[in-house]
Structure formats: C-alpha cells, structure tokens
Amino acid sequence: MKIQIIGYSGSGKSTLAKKLGLFYNIPYLHLDNVQFYGDWQERSIEEQNKIVDKFLKENDNWVIDGNYSKVSPIRFEISDITILLNYNRFYCYKMCKNRYKMYKDTPRESCPCKEKFDLEFKKWILFSGRTKKRKQKHLINLNKTNGKKLIFNNLKQLNNWLESIGCK
C-alpha cells in the first residue's frame, strides 16, 4: 500500500499519515521533515529528492504527507491511493492555531522546527495558500496518480472513510 496525502496547511495531513501508517503498519514520511531543518532553514531540492528517493527505494509500502510537487514527483504516479484534504480555510486556521498552542516554541514529530503562528503563516493559511493556482496544483497532483483518488471536503467525510476501512 502506497498512500500520498496532500492538502492545505492545517488540514491534518501529518496526523492522517501517522494514523494510516500505524493502521497499516507501514512507514510514514512527513515532507516538512524533509524540506526544513534547524530554524526554518530549507534543504535544496536536490537534497530533498535524495531523501525521498531513498525512502521510496527502501520501502515497498509507505505513507507520505505533503504537497511539495517538485520533490520526487514519481510518488504521485506510483501511489495506490492519493488523498486530498480539501478543508475550508477557517477550519485549517483553527487547527493551526490549536497546533501552535500545543507545540508553541517546540518542534513536533512532523516538522523539526519550532512551531510558529506568525502573521505571514496566518496570511498563508487564509489567503496566499488558497489561490486558484494552488487549488489547480492540488488537482493536477491528485490526477497524476494511477491509483485511487479520494477528496475529503471535511473531517466527517474523512472519518466516515476511515471507519469504512476499519481505522478508528
């Protein structure tokens, strides 16, 4: 089972990746851990590709969360399931705010940098990350997969699907 999860910031991609990884007993990779290190420093695209390509070669089954379409784009083509978390901006904003309260000034499992919720990130969640072009990019990535494509517009839809596969 190869599962790719994409969607908006704060939609729960990393939480879902971990949940599915544990459910299927397969490794999961958070692309925020691949892109960032230190104090929000970014790895080169070449270095990111090396890390993800190595992960893909070492694992027959996996869950990967994150959009970064330039990072090992083959992952979309070889995934059995690609999930798009297409939640509204206000839900994502609320989840990012809650995440910040939980991890304030500490890194979380899915990102090695200290959690922040600054004005730039708030604008990203509400506006910059919600452009028509960004939405089209999600759909393009979703349609690259030869496997099953799932779009969830809210948490209830996702939870219904998780229940249908026995993952609670």
mmCIF file of C-alpha atoms in Angstrom:
data_model
loop_
_atom_site.group_PDB
_atom_site.id
_atom_site.type_symbol
_atom_site.label_atom_id
_atom_site.label_comp_id
_atom_site.label_asym_id
_atom_site.label_seq_id
_atom_site.Cartn_x
_atom_site.Cartn_y
_atom_site.Cartn_z
ATOM 1 C CA MET A 1 0.000 0.000 0.000
ATOM 2 C CA LYS A 2 1.403 3.346 -1.100
ATOM 3 C CA ILE A 3 -0.517 6.374 0.128
ATOM 4 C CA GLN A 4 0.129 10.017 -0.762
ATOM 5 C CA ILE A 5 -1.668 12.734 1.254
ATOM 6 C CA ILE A 6 -1.924 16.310 0.010
ATOM 7 C CA GLY A 7 -3.957 19.319 1.091
ATOM 8 C CA TYR A 8 -3.929 22.696 2.715
ATOM 9 C CA SER A 9 -1.791 23.721 5.701
ATOM 10 C CA GLY A 10 -3.539 22.708 8.896
ATOM 11 C CA SER A 11 -5.841 20.183 7.238
ATOM 12 C CA GLY A 12 -4.314 17.277 9.152
ATOM 13 C CA LYS A 13 -2.082 15.662 6.538
ATOM 14 C CA SER A 14 0.591 14.643 9.030
ATOM 15 C CA THR A 15 -1.915 13.379 11.585
ATOM 16 C CA LEU A 16 -3.604 11.272 8.919
ATOM 17 C CA ALA A 17 -0.254 9.969 7.628
ATOM 18 C CA LYS A 18 0.723 8.768 11.075
ATOM 19 C CA LYS A 19 -2.708 7.247 11.676
ATOM 20 C CA LEU A 20 -2.649 5.324 8.385
ATOM 21 C CA GLY A 21 0.994 4.331 8.830
ATOM 22 C CA LEU A 22 0.232 2.834 12.231
ATOM 23 C CA PHE A 23 -3.004 1.233 10.999
ATOM 24 C CA TYR A 24 -1.335 -0.485 8.044
ATOM 25 C CA ASN A 25 1.945 -0.962 9.940
ATOM 26 C CA ILE A 26 3.935 0.799 7.231
ATOM 27 C CA PRO A 27 6.482 3.635 7.410
ATOM 28 C CA TYR A 28 5.347 7.200 7.001
ATOM 29 C CA LEU A 29 7.285 10.244 5.916
ATOM 30 C CA HIS A 30 6.414 13.874 6.618
ATOM 31 C CA LEU A 31 7.745 16.095 3.828
ATOM 32 C CA ASP A 32 8.046 19.036 6.231
ATOM 33 C CA ASN A 33 10.803 16.992 7.895
ATOM 34 C CA VAL A 34 12.458 16.654 4.507
ATOM 35 C CA GLN A 35 12.199 20.297 3.471
ATOM 36 C CA PHE A 36 13.049 22.005 6.752
ATOM 37 C CA TYR A 37 15.784 21.736 9.351
ATOM 38 C CA GLY A 38 17.090 23.941 12.131
ATOM 39 C CA ASP A 39 15.271 27.231 12.459
ATOM 40 C CA TRP A 40 13.070 27.008 9.332
ATOM 41 C CA GLN A 41 16.060 26.578 7.044
ATOM 42 C CA GLU A 42 15.298 24.778 3.793
ATOM 43 C CA ARG A 43 17.199 21.951 2.155
ATOM 44 C CA SER A 44 17.960 22.193 -1.552
ATOM 45 C CA ILE A 45 15.550 20.434 -3.896
ATOM 46 C CA GLU A 46 18.369 18.018 -4.771
ATOM 47 C CA GLU A 47 18.849 17.061 -1.135
ATOM 48 C CA GLN A 48 15.100 16.690 -0.628
ATOM 49 C CA ASN A 49 14.858 14.427 -3.668
ATOM 50 C CA LYS A 50 17.716 12.252 -2.384
ATOM 51 C CA ILE A 51 15.970 11.774 0.973
ATOM 52 C CA VAL A 52 12.584 10.925 -0.530
ATOM 53 C CA ASP A 53 14.013 8.734 -3.307
ATOM 54 C CA LYS A 54 15.935 6.753 -0.687
ATOM 55 C CA PHE A 55 12.737 6.341 1.357
ATOM 56 C CA LEU A 56 10.857 5.107 -1.733
ATOM 57 C CA LYS A 57 13.609 2.622 -2.629
ATOM 58 C CA GLU A 58 13.849 1.257 0.919
ATOM 59 C CA ASN A 59 10.104 0.763 1.404
ATOM 60 C CA ASP A 60 7.639 -1.236 -0.662
ATOM 61 C CA ASN A 61 4.737 0.293 1.263
ATOM 62 C CA TRP A 62 4.516 3.785 2.686
ATOM 63 C CA VAL A 63 2.528 6.881 3.550
ATOM 64 C CA ILE A 64 3.867 10.294 2.547
ATOM 65 C CA ASP A 65 2.252 13.573 3.501
ATOM 66 C CA GLY A 66 2.990 16.919 1.957
ATOM 67 C CA ASN A 67 2.422 18.881 -1.210
ATOM 68 C CA TYR A 68 5.936 19.785 -2.462
ATOM 69 C CA SER A 69 5.210 18.649 -6.016
ATOM 70 C CA LYS A 70 8.832 19.129 -7.148
ATOM 71 C CA VAL A 71 10.044 16.622 -4.556
ATOM 72 C CA SER A 72 10.165 13.134 -6.081
ATOM 73 C CA PRO A 73 7.088 13.625 -8.255
ATOM 74 C CA ILE A 74 7.157 9.908 -9.066
ATOM 75 C CA ARG A 75 5.473 9.352 -5.686
ATOM 76 C CA PHE A 76 2.186 10.566 -7.160
ATOM 77 C CA GLU A 77 2.398 8.193 -10.106
ATOM 78 C CA ILE A 78 3.211 5.126 -8.008
ATOM 79 C CA SER A 79 0.790 5.734 -5.153
ATOM 80 C CA ASP A 80 -2.105 3.320 -4.748
ATOM 81 C CA ILE A 81 -4.188 6.000 -3.062
ATOM 82 C CA THR A 82 -3.820 9.772 -3.215
ATOM 83 C CA ILE A 83 -5.862 11.704 -0.681
ATOM 84 C CA LEU A 84 -6.666 15.413 -0.956
ATOM 85 C CA LEU A 85 -7.757 17.100 2.272
ATOM 86 C CA ASN A 86 -9.758 19.961 0.794
ATOM 87 C CA TYR A 87 -10.938 21.596 4.022
ATOM 88 C CA ASN A 88 -12.065 25.190 4.265
ATOM 89 C CA ARG A 89 -9.610 27.887 5.274
ATOM 90 C CA PHE A 90 -11.289 28.672 8.604
ATOM 91 C CA TYR A 91 -11.101 25.072 9.792
ATOM 92 C CA CYS A 92 -7.426 24.934 8.784
ATOM 93 C CA TYR A 93 -6.744 28.241 10.531
ATOM 94 C CA LYS A 94 -8.346 26.933 13.723
ATOM 95 C CA MET A 95 -6.316 23.711 13.539
ATOM 96 C CA CYS A 96 -3.055 25.613 13.006
ATOM 97 C CA LYS A 97 -3.869 27.860 15.943
ATOM 98 C CA ASN A 98 -4.589 24.809 18.136
ATOM 99 C CA ARG A 99 -1.375 23.161 16.940
ATOM 100 C CA TYR A 100 0.558 26.279 17.845
ATOM 101 C CA LYS A 101 -0.907 26.291 21.354
ATOM 102 C CA MET A 102 0.065 22.641 21.762
ATOM 103 C CA TYR A 103 3.629 22.900 20.411
ATOM 104 C CA LYS A 104 4.489 26.567 20.968
ATOM 105 C CA ASP A 105 8.243 27.090 20.516
ATOM 106 C CA THR A 106 8.931 23.348 20.249
ATOM 107 C CA PRO A 107 9.236 21.087 17.210
ATOM 108 C CA ARG A 108 6.621 18.437 16.507
ATOM 109 C CA GLU A 109 7.095 14.967 15.066
ATOM 110 C CA SER A 110 6.108 16.083 11.582
ATOM 111 C CA CYS A 111 8.311 19.199 11.433
ATOM 112 C CA PRO A 112 11.728 19.703 13.014
ATOM 113 C CA CYS A 113 11.333 23.468 13.511
ATOM 114 C CA LYS A 114 9.881 25.354 16.439
ATOM 115 C CA GLU A 115 6.164 25.785 15.915
ATOM 116 C CA LYS A 116 5.110 29.300 14.995
ATOM 117 C CA PHE A 117 1.890 31.077 14.129
ATOM 118 C CA ASP A 118 3.073 34.434 12.845
ATOM 119 C CA LEU A 119 1.321 36.903 10.559
ATOM 120 C CA GLU A 120 2.992 35.506 7.440
ATOM 121 C CA PHE A 121 1.726 31.982 8.203
ATOM 122 C CA LYS A 122 -1.764 33.251 9.055
ATOM 123 C CA LYS A 123 -1.906 35.022 5.671
ATOM 124 C CA TRP A 124 -0.700 31.810 4.004
ATOM 125 C CA ILE A 125 -3.449 29.737 5.617
ATOM 126 C CA LEU A 126 -6.216 32.218 4.847
ATOM 127 C CA PHE A 127 -5.158 33.736 1.516
ATOM 128 C CA SER A 128 -1.799 33.025 -0.169
ATOM 129 C CA GLY A 129 -2.120 29.254 0.108
ATOM 130 C CA ARG A 130 -5.685 29.369 -1.202
ATOM 131 C CA THR A 131 -5.254 30.814 -4.652
ATOM 132 C CA LYS A 132 -6.947 29.342 -7.709
ATOM 133 C CA LYS A 133 -3.489 28.339 -8.959
ATOM 134 C CA ARG A 134 -2.752 26.454 -5.710
ATOM 135 C CA LYS A 135 -6.102 24.617 -5.902
ATOM 136 C CA GLN A 136 -5.347 23.663 -9.516
ATOM 137 C CA LYS A 137 -1.931 22.362 -8.446
ATOM 138 C CA HIS A 138 -3.573 20.088 -5.853
ATOM 139 C CA LEU A 139 -5.914 18.729 -8.519
ATOM 140 C CA ILE A 140 -3.060 18.245 -11.002
ATOM 141 C CA ASN A 141 -1.080 16.301 -8.385
ATOM 142 C CA LEU A 142 -4.161 14.283 -7.445
ATOM 143 C CA ASN A 143 -4.703 13.366 -11.078
ATOM 144 C CA LYS A 144 -1.092 12.232 -11.568
ATOM 145 C CA THR A 145 -1.846 9.093 -9.611
ATOM 146 C CA ASN A 146 -2.781 5.901 -11.387
ATOM 147 C CA GLY A 147 -4.369 4.679 -8.175
ATOM 148 C CA LYS A 148 -7.471 5.625 -6.258
ATOM 149 C CA LYS A 149 -8.179 9.334 -5.790
ATOM 150 C CA LEU A 150 -10.005 10.478 -2.666
ATOM 151 C CA ILE A 151 -11.107 14.033 -1.881
ATOM 152 C CA PHE A 152 -12.418 14.894 1.561
ATOM 153 C CA ASN A 153 -14.036 18.293 1.998
ATOM 154 C CA ASN A 154 -14.489 17.980 5.756
ATOM 155 C CA LEU A 155 -13.484 15.878 8.731
ATOM 156 C CA LYS A 156 -16.792 13.988 8.788
ATOM 157 C CA GLN A 157 -16.168 12.641 5.279
ATOM 158 C CA LEU A 158 -12.663 11.559 6.254
ATOM 159 C CA ASN A 159 -13.856 9.904 9.465
ATOM 160 C CA ASN A 160 -16.569 8.017 7.556
ATOM 161 C CA TRP A 161 -13.934 6.680 5.167
ATOM 162 C CA LEU A 162 -11.571 5.755 7.996
ATOM 163 C CA GLU A 163 -14.403 3.891 9.697
ATOM 164 C CA SER A 164 -15.235 2.087 6.437
ATOM 165 C CA ILE A 165 -11.692 0.662 6.284
ATOM 166 C CA GLY A 166 -11.701 -0.200 9.999
ATOM 167 C CA CYS A 167 -9.304 2.563 11.036
ATOM 168 C CA LYS A 168 -10.750 4.388 14.019
#
